[in-house]
Coordinates of C-alpha atoms in Angstrom, one line a residue:
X1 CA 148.2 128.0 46.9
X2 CA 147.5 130.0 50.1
X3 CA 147.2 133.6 50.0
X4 CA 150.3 133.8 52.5
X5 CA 152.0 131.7 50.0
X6 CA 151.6 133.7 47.0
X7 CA 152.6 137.0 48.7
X8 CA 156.1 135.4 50.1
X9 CA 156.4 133.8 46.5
X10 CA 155.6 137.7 45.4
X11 CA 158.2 139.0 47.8
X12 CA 160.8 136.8 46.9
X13 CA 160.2 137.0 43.4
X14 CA 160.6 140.8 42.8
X15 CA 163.3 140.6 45.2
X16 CA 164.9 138.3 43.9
X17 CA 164.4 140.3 40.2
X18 CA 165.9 142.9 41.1
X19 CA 168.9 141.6 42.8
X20 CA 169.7 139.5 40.1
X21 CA 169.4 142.5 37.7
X22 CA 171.8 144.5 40.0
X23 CA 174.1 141.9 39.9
X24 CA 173.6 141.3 36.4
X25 CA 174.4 144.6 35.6
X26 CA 177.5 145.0 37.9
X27 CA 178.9 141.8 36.6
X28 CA 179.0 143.3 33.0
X29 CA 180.9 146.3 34.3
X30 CA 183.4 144.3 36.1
X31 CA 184.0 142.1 33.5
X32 CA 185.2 144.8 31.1
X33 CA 187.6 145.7 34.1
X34 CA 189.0 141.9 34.6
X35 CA 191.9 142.4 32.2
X36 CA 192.9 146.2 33.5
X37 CA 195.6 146.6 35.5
X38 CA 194.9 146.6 39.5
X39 CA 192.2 143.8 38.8
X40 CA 193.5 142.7 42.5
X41 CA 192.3 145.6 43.6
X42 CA 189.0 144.9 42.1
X43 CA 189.0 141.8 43.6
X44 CA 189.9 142.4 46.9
X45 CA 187.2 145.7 47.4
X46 CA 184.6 143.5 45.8
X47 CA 185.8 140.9 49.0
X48 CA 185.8 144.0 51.1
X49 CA 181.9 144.5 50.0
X50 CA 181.0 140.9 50.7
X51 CA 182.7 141.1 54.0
X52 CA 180.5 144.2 55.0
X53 CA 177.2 142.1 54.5
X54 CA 178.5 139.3 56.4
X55 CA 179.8 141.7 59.1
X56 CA 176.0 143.5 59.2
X57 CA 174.7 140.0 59.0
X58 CA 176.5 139.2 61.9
X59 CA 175.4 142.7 64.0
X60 CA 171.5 142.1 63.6
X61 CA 171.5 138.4 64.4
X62 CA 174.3 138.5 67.2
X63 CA 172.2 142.0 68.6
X64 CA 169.2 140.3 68.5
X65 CA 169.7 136.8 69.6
X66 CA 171.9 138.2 72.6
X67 CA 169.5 140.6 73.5
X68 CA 167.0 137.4 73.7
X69 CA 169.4 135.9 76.0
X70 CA 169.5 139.3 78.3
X71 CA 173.6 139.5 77.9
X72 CA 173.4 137.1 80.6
X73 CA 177.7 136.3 79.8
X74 CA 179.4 139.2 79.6
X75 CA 181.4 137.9 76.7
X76 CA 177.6 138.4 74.6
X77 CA 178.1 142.2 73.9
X78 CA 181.4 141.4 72.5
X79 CA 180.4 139.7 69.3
X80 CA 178.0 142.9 67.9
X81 CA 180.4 145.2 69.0
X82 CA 183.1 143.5 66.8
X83 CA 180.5 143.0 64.2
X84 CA 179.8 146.7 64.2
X85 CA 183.9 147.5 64.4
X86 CA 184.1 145.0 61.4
X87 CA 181.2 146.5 59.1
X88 CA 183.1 149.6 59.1
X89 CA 186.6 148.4 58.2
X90 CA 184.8 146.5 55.5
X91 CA 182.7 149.5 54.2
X92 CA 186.3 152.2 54.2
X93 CA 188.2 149.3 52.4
X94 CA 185.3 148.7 49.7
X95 CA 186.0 152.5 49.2
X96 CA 189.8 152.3 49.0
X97 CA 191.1 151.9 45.9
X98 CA 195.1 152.2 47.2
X99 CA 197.1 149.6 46.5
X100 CA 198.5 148.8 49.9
X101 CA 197.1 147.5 53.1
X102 CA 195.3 148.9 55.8
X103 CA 196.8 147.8 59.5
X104 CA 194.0 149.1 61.4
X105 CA 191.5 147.6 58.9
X106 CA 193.3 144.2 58.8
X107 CA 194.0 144.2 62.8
X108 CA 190.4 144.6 62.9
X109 CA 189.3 141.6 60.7
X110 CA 192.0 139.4 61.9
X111 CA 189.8 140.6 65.9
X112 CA 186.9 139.5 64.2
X113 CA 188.1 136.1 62.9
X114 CA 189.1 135.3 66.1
X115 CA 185.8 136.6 67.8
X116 CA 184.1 134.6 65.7
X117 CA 186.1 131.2 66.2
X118 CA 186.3 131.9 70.1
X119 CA 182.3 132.1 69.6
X120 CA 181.6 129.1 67.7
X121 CA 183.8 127.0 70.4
X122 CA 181.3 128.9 73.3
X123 CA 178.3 127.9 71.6
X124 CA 179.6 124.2 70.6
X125 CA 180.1 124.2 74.2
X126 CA 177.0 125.5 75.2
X127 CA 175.0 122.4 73.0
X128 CA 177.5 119.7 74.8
X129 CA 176.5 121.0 78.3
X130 CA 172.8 120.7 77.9
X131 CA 171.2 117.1 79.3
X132 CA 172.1 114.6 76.5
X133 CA 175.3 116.4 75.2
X134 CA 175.5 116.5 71.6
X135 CA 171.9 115.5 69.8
X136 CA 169.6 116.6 67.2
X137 CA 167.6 118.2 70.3
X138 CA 170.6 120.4 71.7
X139 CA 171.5 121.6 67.9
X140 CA 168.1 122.6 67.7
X141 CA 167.6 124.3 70.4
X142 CA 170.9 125.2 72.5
X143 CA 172.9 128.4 70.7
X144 CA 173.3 127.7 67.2
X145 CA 176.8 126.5 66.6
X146 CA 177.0 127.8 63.1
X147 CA 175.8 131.7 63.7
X148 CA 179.4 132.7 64.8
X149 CA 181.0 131.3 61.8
X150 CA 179.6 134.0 59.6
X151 CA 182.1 136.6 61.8
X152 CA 185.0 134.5 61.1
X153 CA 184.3 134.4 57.3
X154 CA 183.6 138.5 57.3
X155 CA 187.0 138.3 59.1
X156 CA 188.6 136.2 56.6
X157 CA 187.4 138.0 53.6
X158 CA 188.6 141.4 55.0
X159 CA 192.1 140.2 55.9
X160 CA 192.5 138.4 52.6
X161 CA 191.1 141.7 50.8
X162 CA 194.0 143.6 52.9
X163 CA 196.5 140.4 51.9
X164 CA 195.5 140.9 48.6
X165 CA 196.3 144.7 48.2
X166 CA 200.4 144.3 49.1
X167 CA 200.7 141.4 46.1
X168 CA 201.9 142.7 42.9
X169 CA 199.6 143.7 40.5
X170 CA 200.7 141.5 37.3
X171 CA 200.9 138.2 39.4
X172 CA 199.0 138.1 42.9
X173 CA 199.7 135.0 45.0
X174 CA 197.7 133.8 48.2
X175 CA 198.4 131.2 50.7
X176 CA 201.7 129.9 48.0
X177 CA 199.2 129.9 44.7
X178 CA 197.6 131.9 42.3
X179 CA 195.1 134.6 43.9
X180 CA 192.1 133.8 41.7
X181 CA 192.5 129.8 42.7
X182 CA 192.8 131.1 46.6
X183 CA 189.9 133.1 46.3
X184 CA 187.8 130.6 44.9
X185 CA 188.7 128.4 47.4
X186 CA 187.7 130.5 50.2
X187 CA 184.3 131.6 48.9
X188 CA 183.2 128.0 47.9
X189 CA 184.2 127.1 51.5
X190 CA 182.5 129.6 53.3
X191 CA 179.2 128.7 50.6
X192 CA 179.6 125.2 51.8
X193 CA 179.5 125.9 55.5
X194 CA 176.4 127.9 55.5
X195 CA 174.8 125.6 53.0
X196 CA 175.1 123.1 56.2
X197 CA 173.7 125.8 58.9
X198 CA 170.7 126.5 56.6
X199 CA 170.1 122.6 56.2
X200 CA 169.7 121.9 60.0
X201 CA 167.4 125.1 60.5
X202 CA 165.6 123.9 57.9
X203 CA 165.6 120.7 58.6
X204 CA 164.5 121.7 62.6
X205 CA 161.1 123.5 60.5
X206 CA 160.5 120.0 58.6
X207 CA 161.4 121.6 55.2
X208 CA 157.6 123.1 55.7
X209 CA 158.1 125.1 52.6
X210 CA 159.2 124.1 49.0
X211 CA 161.3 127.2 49.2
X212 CA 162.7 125.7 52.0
X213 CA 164.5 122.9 49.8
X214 CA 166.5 126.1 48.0
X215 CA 169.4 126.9 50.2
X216 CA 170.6 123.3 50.9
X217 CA 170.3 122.6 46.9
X218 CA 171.5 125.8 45.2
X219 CA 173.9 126.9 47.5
X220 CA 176.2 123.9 47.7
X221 CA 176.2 123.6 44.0
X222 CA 178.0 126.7 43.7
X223 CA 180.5 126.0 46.4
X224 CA 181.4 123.2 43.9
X225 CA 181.3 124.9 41.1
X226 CA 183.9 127.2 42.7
X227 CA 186.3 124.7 43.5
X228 CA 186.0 123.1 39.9
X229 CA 187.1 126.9 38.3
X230 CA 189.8 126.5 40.7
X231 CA 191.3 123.6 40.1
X232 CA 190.5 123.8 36.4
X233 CA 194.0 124.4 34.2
X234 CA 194.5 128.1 33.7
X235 CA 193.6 128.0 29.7
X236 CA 190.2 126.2 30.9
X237 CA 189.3 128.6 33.7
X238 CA 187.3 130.7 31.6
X239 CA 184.9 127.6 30.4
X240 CA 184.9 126.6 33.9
X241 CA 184.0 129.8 34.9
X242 CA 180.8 130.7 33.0
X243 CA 178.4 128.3 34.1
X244 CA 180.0 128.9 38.0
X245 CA 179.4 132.8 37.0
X246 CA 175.7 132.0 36.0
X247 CA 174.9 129.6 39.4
X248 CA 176.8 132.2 41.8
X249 CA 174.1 134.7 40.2
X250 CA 171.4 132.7 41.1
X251 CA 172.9 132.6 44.6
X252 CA 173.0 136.1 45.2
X253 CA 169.2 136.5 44.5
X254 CA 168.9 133.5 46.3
X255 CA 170.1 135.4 49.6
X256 CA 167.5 138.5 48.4
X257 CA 164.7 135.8 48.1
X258 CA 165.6 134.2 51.2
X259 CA 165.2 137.3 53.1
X260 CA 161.6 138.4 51.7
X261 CA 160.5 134.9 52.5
X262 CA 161.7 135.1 56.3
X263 CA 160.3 138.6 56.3
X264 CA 156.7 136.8 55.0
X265 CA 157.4 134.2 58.0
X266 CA 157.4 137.2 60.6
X267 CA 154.5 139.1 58.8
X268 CA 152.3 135.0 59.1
X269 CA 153.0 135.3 62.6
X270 CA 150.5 136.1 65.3
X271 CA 150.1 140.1 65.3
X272 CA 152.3 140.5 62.6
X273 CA 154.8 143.4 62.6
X274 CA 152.7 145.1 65.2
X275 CA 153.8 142.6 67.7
X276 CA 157.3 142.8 66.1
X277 CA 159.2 142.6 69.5
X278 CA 158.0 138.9 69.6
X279 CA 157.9 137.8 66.0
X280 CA 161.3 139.1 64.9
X281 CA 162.8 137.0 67.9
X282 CA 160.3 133.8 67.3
X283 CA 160.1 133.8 63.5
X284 CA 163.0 133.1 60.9
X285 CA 165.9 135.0 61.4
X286 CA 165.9 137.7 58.8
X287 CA 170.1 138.4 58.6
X288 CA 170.6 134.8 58.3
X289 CA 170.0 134.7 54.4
X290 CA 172.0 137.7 52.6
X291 CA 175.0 135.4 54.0
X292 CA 174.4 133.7 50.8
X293 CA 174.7 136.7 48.7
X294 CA 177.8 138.3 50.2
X295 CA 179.7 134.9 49.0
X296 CA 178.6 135.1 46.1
X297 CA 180.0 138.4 45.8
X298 CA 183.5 137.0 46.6
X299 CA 182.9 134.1 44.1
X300 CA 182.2 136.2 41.4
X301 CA 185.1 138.5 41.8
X302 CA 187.5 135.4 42.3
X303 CA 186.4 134.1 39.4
X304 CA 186.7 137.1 37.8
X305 CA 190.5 136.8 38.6
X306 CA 191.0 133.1 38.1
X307 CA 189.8 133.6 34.0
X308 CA 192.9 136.1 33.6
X309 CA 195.5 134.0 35.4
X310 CA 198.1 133.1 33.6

C-alpha cells in the first residue's frame, strides 16, 4: 500500500467514524421521537436538513465549475444563485418547528426544482451538440448531465418538507398515499440517480481506486432497500426497516468518506493545495459526495415515519 493510499484510507476512515457516530447518535434520539405527536414535523425538518446539503452541494460545484467555464452563458450565474437562495430556505425550515407551510420557502424550492430541470436539459444539450452527439466521449467530457439534478432533488425535498407540514398530524398523506411510503420513495430515487452519476465518473477514472467501486455498490443497495420498506405491509415495515436503517447508515458515512478521499485526490496532485486554484478545478470534485449523505438523511427520517404508519 502507497503512502498516498494509506492517508486517503486514514481520511476516510476517521471521517467516516465520526459521521457514522453522529448519525448514530442522532438516529437514537429520533427514534424515541418516532411515535410523538408532530413526527411529520420531524420528518419533514430532517428533509429540510438534507435539502440544505444538497443545496450547498449544488453552490460549490455549480460556483466552481461555472467559474471554469468563465460564465460564458449568462444563464451560468443563475444556478449558484438559486443554490445559495435554496440553502437558506432549507437551513430556516430545518429550524421551524410550526406546523404550517412556508410560501416563500416553498416558492423558493419549487424555483430551484425547476432551475435544476431547465439545467439538466442545457447540459443534455450541450453533450448532443458536441461532434459525435451522444457517446461515451461527450458524457465524459461535455457538462455533466447529472450535476444539475442534485438542485432539482434539494428542490424536491424542500417542497415536499413544506407539503408535509399542512397534512394532519395523526395521518400524513403525499402524492394520494401514506407519507412514510412517499418519502421513501423519493429518497431511494434520488439514491438511485446519483448512484448512476457517480458510476460514469468513475467509470471515466477506470475505477483506479478500490474505494472507487463504493458508491456504485453501496449506494444503490440502499435505494432498494428504501423502496422494499415502502412497499412492505404496514405491520412488516418495521422488519423491513432495520436492516434499510443500518445500510442508509453506512451511506451517510459513505458521503463523509467520499469527500476525504477526493480531498486526498486534490492533496496527490501536482503542488498540492498550494496550487489549489488548479487542483480543486482538475481533481475530484469535492461537493459531489455529501450528495450521498443528505439522502440518507431523508431515508432515515422516512423510514422513521413508514414504521409508525398505520
Amino acid at each position: 500500500m502507497t503512502q498516498s493510499t494509506r492517508i486517503a484510507a486514514g481520511i476516510a476512515s476517521v471521517t467516516a467514524g465520526a459521521a457514522l457516530a453522529l448519525w448514530s447518535t442522532r438516529e437514537l434520539r429520533e427514534a424515541k421521537r418516532a411515535s410523538a405527536p408532530g413526527k411529520h414535523i420531524a420528518a419533514a425538518r430532517a428533509f429540510n436538513h438534507g435539502s440544505a446539503l444538497l443545496a450547498l452541494s449544488v453552490l460549490a460545484d455549480s460556483a466552481m465549475e461555472h467559474y471554469r467555464g468563465s460564465f460564458e452563458n449568462c444563464a451560468m450565474y443563475l444556478p449558484p444563485v438559486v443554490a445559495f437562495c435554496s440553502l437558506g430556505a432549507a437551513l430556516h425550515g430545518g429550524t421551524d418547528a410550526r406546523a404550517e407551510s412556508h410560501r416563500l420557502r416553498r416558492a423558493i424550492q419549487i424555483c430551484g426544482a425547476a432551475t435544476g430541470t431547465a439545467g439538466t436539459a442545457f447540459h443534455l444539450y450541450n453533450v448532443t451538440k458536441r461532434p459525435g452527439g451522444l457517446s461515451w466521449q461527450n458524457l465524459f467530457y461535455g457538462a455533466p448531465a447529472g450535476a444539475p439534478f442534485a438542485l432539482v432533488l434539494s428542490g424536491v425535498l424542500g417542497s415536499i418538507a413544506e407539503q408535509l407540514r399542512d397534512e394532519p398530524e395523526h395521518d400524513p398523506q403525499l402524492f394520494g398515499m401514506p407519507a412514510g411510503k412517499a418519502l421513501a420513495l423519493v429518497a431511494g430515487a434520488g439514491l438511485l440517480g446519483t448512484a448512476a452519476e457517480a458510476a460514469l465518473l468513475h467509470f471515466r477514472g477506470s475505477f483506479q481506486h478500490p474505494a472507487m467501486y463504493a458508491p456504485v455498490t453501496v449506494v444503490p443497495v440502499g435505494g432498494v432497500l428504501l423502496a422494499h420498506a415502502a412497499f412492505a405491509s404496514p405491520r412488516h415495515a418495521a422488519r423491513a426497516s432495520v436492516f434499510a436503517r443500518l445500510w442508509l447508515r453506512l451511506t451517510a458515512a459513505l458521503g463523509f468518506a467520499g469527500l476525504g478521499f477526493h480531498v486526498n485526490g486534490v492533496v496527490r496532485a501536482h503542488g498540492g493545495w498550494h496550487n489549489w486554484s488548479q487542483n480543486l478545478f482538475a481533481g475530484p470534485p469535492l461537493p459531489a459526495p455529501p450528495a450521498f449523505s443528505a439522502l440518507a438523511l431523508a431515508g432515515l427520517a422516512a423510514l422513521r415515519m413508514r414504521e409508525t404508519e398505520r
